[in-house]
Amino acid sequence: MSPIRTEGSRNKTRIPSAAPPSSPALEWLWKYLSDVRHPHFLDCGAVSPSTVRVLVKRRAKIYVADVISLLQRGDPAVWKTEGKKLVFNEEEFLRRLPRIPLASLTVICCWHLLDLIPRESRTHLAGSLFGLLEPGGVFFCILREPYLAAGVDTHWWFENHNTLGMGGAGQRNFPYPAVTNREVENLIAGASAKTFLTRSGRREVLILKGK
Amino acid sequence: MWWEKKPQSEFPKPGPTIAARPQIAKVEKPMPETIRRESMATTASSVQAVIGRSIILKGELSANEDLLIEGQFEGAVNLQDHCLTVGTNGKVKAEINARQVVILGSVNGNVSAREKIEVRRSGNVIGDLTAASVSIEEGAYFKGSIDILREGKGEEPRIVAAASAFDNE
């Protein structure tokens, strides 16, 4: 059974299922944040009523910037053409985020962002986003396993405090090779990564910024 | 001849008569939308002012009644104890401060409400939302931040463990 809930209010064609199993990464996250009174979250996906409800209940301040959609639809604002090659425009991408003070975020939910950008841009972008995290902050991402070819057009949200919701057709192929565990470990110097394997062909990864 | 019509008498014969239908008064002009809304609101014992679809305003707006913006407004809106509704056609580029804010149209600016901010399905908001309660409908567009006002926020916040915060789910 998939640990990821495939039904959701965002997806009009609901797939009925039994009570979805919980996400191990989320369970870990809430325990980790148990003594944080007012966490600050950045959601890099489209605003989700469900995510807002969950985070508001957790007394969080929420920043929302749907930068993932820009990547999904190949928005020319974040992709430059150099000859025949599409080049990721990181500067423009970061400009699309709301104004967030440096080192102020507790958690960044970047969902499958790293699967949507070229390998050579991953380290630099992750480093830029890490700059927004406070010491001890968490960078939460969902990475596909190499055998999972399609799913660029999926979107993610918090269904409740321990379940992830997933919607979208999930039929478009990923344009870049999957991020390996070694790459995750080397993504940020001095950070530690926790990877939770799921049976849906995805890894739930939490990268912790050193204190 | 037998088929020849008999000359009809000019006056109808006395007999049972059918009562004429009462004439329905014709409405020459429908009531303007703005007036209609206001009168409806008045009967519901709350007056709502309306900035109509064709109105473009710039400046600082404050009021002691509920307000519906269907036109364009740029500047600052202050309705301390009242409700602001940005209608589906409304385009507001302003700092908003009200008791309650309902957004169906487009808002660019920070929104602060003492009670609640609702962003409906058709709503499009770029800015920071601060309120005691915030709800965003599926399909709405939002970019910015959401911060919930807590009672006695200035005081030392209560320690709430994550587990207990989710007890009611």
PDB file of N, CA, C and O in Angstrom, chain A residues 131-163:
ATOM      1  N   GLY A 131      20.102  28.914   3.000  1.00  0.00           N
ATOM      2  CA  GLY A 131      20.401  30.195   3.635  1.00  0.00           C
ATOM      3  C   GLY A 131      19.189  30.784   4.339  1.00  0.00           C
ATOM      4  O   GLY A 131      19.318  31.605   5.250  1.00  0.00           O
ATOM      5  N   LEU A 132      18.005  30.360   3.927  1.00  0.00           N
ATOM      6  CA  LEU A 132      16.774  30.869   4.558  1.00  0.00           C
ATOM      7  C   LEU A 132      16.434  30.102   5.839  1.00  0.00           C
ATOM      8  O   LEU A 132      15.610  30.538   6.623  1.00  0.00           O
ATOM      9  N   LEU A 133      17.072  28.931   5.995  1.00  0.00           N
ATOM     10  CA  LEU A 133      16.766  28.101   7.173  1.00  0.00           C
ATOM     11  C   LEU A 133      17.546  28.589   8.391  1.00  0.00           C
ATOM     12  O   LEU A 133      18.717  28.945   8.283  1.00  0.00           O
ATOM     13  N   GLU A 134      16.871  28.541   9.533  1.00  0.00           N
ATOM     14  CA  GLU A 134      17.580  28.855  10.771  1.00  0.00           C
ATOM     15  C   GLU A 134      18.438  27.641  11.149  1.00  0.00           C
ATOM     16  O   GLU A 134      18.195  26.533  10.639  1.00  0.00           O
ATOM     17  N   PRO A 135      19.416  27.802  12.024  1.00  0.00           N
ATOM     18  CA  PRO A 135      20.192  26.640  12.453  1.00  0.00           C
ATOM     19  C   PRO A 135      19.268  25.573  13.044  1.00  0.00           C
ATOM     20  O   PRO A 135      18.384  25.892  13.840  1.00  0.00           O
ATOM     21  N   GLY A 136      19.442  24.359  12.627  1.00  0.00           N
ATOM     22  CA  GLY A 136      18.551  23.282  13.080  1.00  0.00           C
ATOM     23  C   GLY A 136      17.308  23.148  12.218  1.00  0.00           C
ATOM     24  O   GLY A 136      16.470  22.275  12.454  1.00  0.00           O
ATOM     25  N   GLY A 137      17.194  24.009  11.222  1.00  0.00           N
ATOM     26  CA  GLY A 137      16.028  23.974  10.328  1.00  0.00           C
ATOM     27  C   GLY A 137      16.046  22.750   9.413  1.00  0.00           C
ATOM     28  O   GLY A 137      17.071  22.079   9.272  1.00  0.00           O
ATOM     29  N   VAL A 138      14.880  22.476   8.816  1.00  0.00           N
ATOM     30  CA  VAL A 138      14.728  21.239   8.040  1.00  0.00           C
ATOM     31  C   VAL A 138      14.319  21.556   6.593  1.00  0.00           C
ATOM     32  O   VAL A 138      13.402  22.358   6.356  1.00  0.00           O
ATOM     33  N   PHE A 139      15.013  20.918   5.680  1.00  0.00           N
ATOM     34  CA  PHE A 139      14.699  21.027   4.259  1.00  0.00           C
ATOM     35  C   PHE A 139      14.009  19.717   3.879  1.00  0.00           C
ATOM     36  O   PHE A 139      14.639  18.667   3.894  1.00  0.00           O
ATOM     37  N   PHE A 140      12.704  19.789   3.617  1.00  0.00           N
ATOM     38  CA  PHE A 140      11.926  18.572   3.369  1.00  0.00           C
ATOM     39  C   PHE A 140      11.669  18.407   1.872  1.00  0.00           C
ATOM     40  O   PHE A 140      11.114  19.293   1.240  1.00  0.00           O
ATOM     41  N   CYS A 141      12.109  17.283   1.327  1.00  0.00           N
ATOM     42  CA  CYS A 141      11.841  17.074  -0.096  1.00  0.00           C
ATOM     43  C   CYS A 141      11.426  15.632  -0.381  1.00  0.00           C
ATOM     44  O   CYS A 141      11.651  14.738   0.442  1.00  0.00           O
ATOM     45  N   ILE A 142      10.811  15.459  -1.506  1.00  0.00           N
ATOM     46  CA  ILE A 142      10.376  14.135  -1.952  1.00  0.00           C
ATOM     47  C   ILE A 142      11.133  13.834  -3.242  1.00  0.00           C
ATOM     48  O   ILE A 142      11.050  14.609  -4.207  1.00  0.00           O
ATOM     49  N   LEU A 143      11.883  12.761  -3.234  1.00  0.00           N
ATOM     50  CA  LEU A 143      12.698  12.437  -4.405  1.00  0.00           C
ATOM     51  C   LEU A 143      12.237  11.124  -5.002  1.00  0.00           C
ATOM     52  O   LEU A 143      11.943  10.176  -4.266  1.00  0.00           O
ATOM     53  N   ARG A 144      12.228  11.070  -6.300  1.00  0.00           N
ATOM     54  CA  ARG A 144      11.787   9.833  -6.957  1.00  0.00           C
ATOM     55  C   ARG A 144      12.908   8.810  -6.960  1.00  0.00           C
ATOM     56  O   ARG A 144      14.099   9.173  -6.951  1.00  0.00           O
ATOM     57  N   GLU A 145      12.528   7.559  -6.996  1.00  0.00           N
ATOM     58  CA  GLU A 145      13.513   6.503  -7.218  1.00  0.00           C
ATOM     59  C   GLU A 145      13.804   6.478  -8.716  1.00  0.00           C
ATOM     60  O   GLU A 145      12.942   6.852  -9.528  1.00  0.00           O
ATOM     61  N   PRO A 146      15.003   6.024  -9.121  1.00  0.00           N
ATOM     62  CA  PRO A 146      15.359   6.074 -10.559  1.00  0.00           C
ATOM     63  C   PRO A 146      14.363   5.346 -11.461  1.00  0.00           C
ATOM     64  O   PRO A 146      14.171   5.743 -12.608  1.00  0.00           O
ATOM     65  N   TYR A 147      13.708   4.296 -10.931  1.00  0.00           N
ATOM     66  CA  TYR A 147      12.790   3.549 -11.807  1.00  0.00           C
ATOM     67  C   TYR A 147      11.457   4.269 -12.053  1.00  0.00           C
ATOM     68  O   TYR A 147      10.705   3.902 -12.944  1.00  0.00           O
ATOM     69  N   LEU A 148      11.187   5.290 -11.278  1.00  0.00           N
ATOM     70  CA  LEU A 148       9.929   6.027 -11.464  1.00  0.00           C
ATOM     71  C   LEU A 148      10.148   7.085 -12.547  1.00  0.00           C
ATOM     72  O   LEU A 148      10.800   8.097 -12.303  1.00  0.00           O
ATOM     73  N   ALA A 149       9.623   6.846 -13.719  1.00  0.00           N
ATOM     74  CA  ALA A 149       9.938   7.729 -14.852  1.00  0.00           C
ATOM     75  C   ALA A 149       9.055   8.979 -14.897  1.00  0.00           C
ATOM     76  O   ALA A 149       9.503  10.045 -15.289  1.00  0.00           O
ATOM     77  N   ALA A 150       7.793   8.836 -14.494  1.00  0.00           N
ATOM     78  CA  ALA A 150       6.850   9.953 -14.671  1.00  0.00           C
ATOM     79  C   ALA A 150       6.402  10.529 -13.329  1.00  0.00           C
ATOM     80  O   ALA A 150       6.449   9.855 -12.304  1.00  0.00           O
ATOM     81  N   GLY A 151       5.955  11.780 -13.395  1.00  0.00           N
ATOM     82  CA  GLY A 151       5.434  12.409 -12.179  1.00  0.00           C
ATOM     83  C   GLY A 151       5.812  13.866 -12.040  1.00  0.00           C
ATOM     84  O   GLY A 151       5.641  14.460 -10.976  1.00  0.00           O
ATOM     85  N   VAL A 152       6.295  14.453 -13.122  1.00  0.00           N
ATOM     86  CA  VAL A 152       6.646  15.876 -13.079  1.00  0.00           C
ATOM     87  C   VAL A 152       5.453  16.718 -12.642  1.00  0.00           C
ATOM     88  O   VAL A 152       5.570  17.658 -11.861  1.00  0.00           O
ATOM     89  N   ASP A 153       4.274  16.353 -13.137  1.00  0.00           N
ATOM     90  CA  ASP A 153       3.085  17.182 -12.930  1.00  0.00           C
ATOM     91  C   ASP A 153       2.310  16.840 -11.652  1.00  0.00           C
ATOM     92  O   ASP A 153       1.150  17.236 -11.515  1.00  0.00           O
ATOM     93  N   THR A 154       2.913  16.149 -10.732  1.00  0.00           N
ATOM     94  CA  THR A 154       2.202  15.898  -9.467  1.00  0.00           C
ATOM     95  C   THR A 154       2.342  17.121  -8.567  1.00  0.00           C
ATOM     96  O   THR A 154       3.232  17.948  -8.751  1.00  0.00           O
ATOM     97  N   HIS A 155       1.438  17.227  -7.607  1.00  0.00           N
ATOM     98  CA  HIS A 155       1.598  18.255  -6.576  1.00  0.00           C
ATOM     99  C   HIS A 155       1.297  17.647  -5.218  1.00  0.00           C
ATOM    100  O   HIS A 155       0.579  16.662  -5.110  1.00  0.00           O
ATOM    101  N   TRP A 156       1.859  18.245  -4.215  1.00  0.00           N
ATOM    102  CA  TRP A 156       1.855  17.660  -2.879  1.00  0.00           C
ATOM    103  C   TRP A 156       1.291  18.627  -1.859  1.00  0.00           C
ATOM    104  O   TRP A 156       1.376  19.827  -2.016  1.00  0.00           O
ATOM    105  N   TRP A 157       0.768  18.059  -0.791  1.00  0.00           N
ATOM    106  CA  TRP A 157       0.303  18.886   0.327  1.00  0.00           C
ATOM    107  C   TRP A 157       0.235  18.037   1.591  1.00  0.00           C
ATOM    108  O   TRP A 157       0.367  16.819   1.535  1.00  0.00           O
ATOM    109  N   PHE A 158       0.020  18.708   2.708  1.00  0.00           N
ATOM    110  CA  PHE A 158      -0.202  17.993   3.967  1.00  0.00           C
ATOM    111  C   PHE A 158      -1.691  17.677   4.051  1.00  0.00           C
ATOM    112  O   PHE A 158      -2.508  18.591   4.173  1.00  0.00           O
ATOM    113  N   GLU A 159      -2.030  16.414   3.986  1.00  0.00           N
ATOM    114  CA  GLU A 159      -3.438  16.039   4.113  1.00  0.00           C
ATOM    115  C   GLU A 159      -3.869  16.217   5.574  1.00  0.00           C
ATOM    116  O   GLU A 159      -4.922  16.737   5.867  1.00  0.00           O
ATOM    117  N   ASN A 160      -3.050  15.753   6.470  1.00  0.00           N
ATOM    118  CA  ASN A 160      -3.192  16.071   7.892  1.00  0.00           C
ATOM    119  C   ASN A 160      -1.803  16.022   8.505  1.00  0.00           C
ATOM    120  O   ASN A 160      -0.828  15.984   7.768  1.00  0.00           O
ATOM    121  N   HIS A 161      -1.724  16.015   9.819  1.00  0.00           N
ATOM    122  CA  HIS A 161      -0.395  16.194  10.412  1.00  0.00           C
ATOM    123  C   HIS A 161       0.556  15.030  10.152  1.00  0.00           C
ATOM    124  O   HIS A 161       1.762  15.176  10.300  1.00  0.00           O
ATOM    125  N   ASN A 162       0.039  13.865   9.770  1.00  0.00           N
ATOM    126  CA  ASN A 162       0.977  12.771   9.504  1.00  0.00           C
ATOM    127  C   ASN A 162       0.740  12.075   8.150  1.00  0.00           C
ATOM    128  O   ASN A 162       1.208  10.968   7.933  1.00  0.00           O
ATOM    129  N   THR A 163       0.001  12.728   7.279  1.00  0.00           N
ATOM    130  CA  THR A 163      -0.261  12.134   5.961  1.00  0.00           C
ATOM    131  C   THR A 163      -0.021  13.160   4.861  1.00  0.00           C
ATOM    132  O   THR A 163      -0.451  14.306   4.973  1.00  0.00           O
TER     133      THR A 163
END
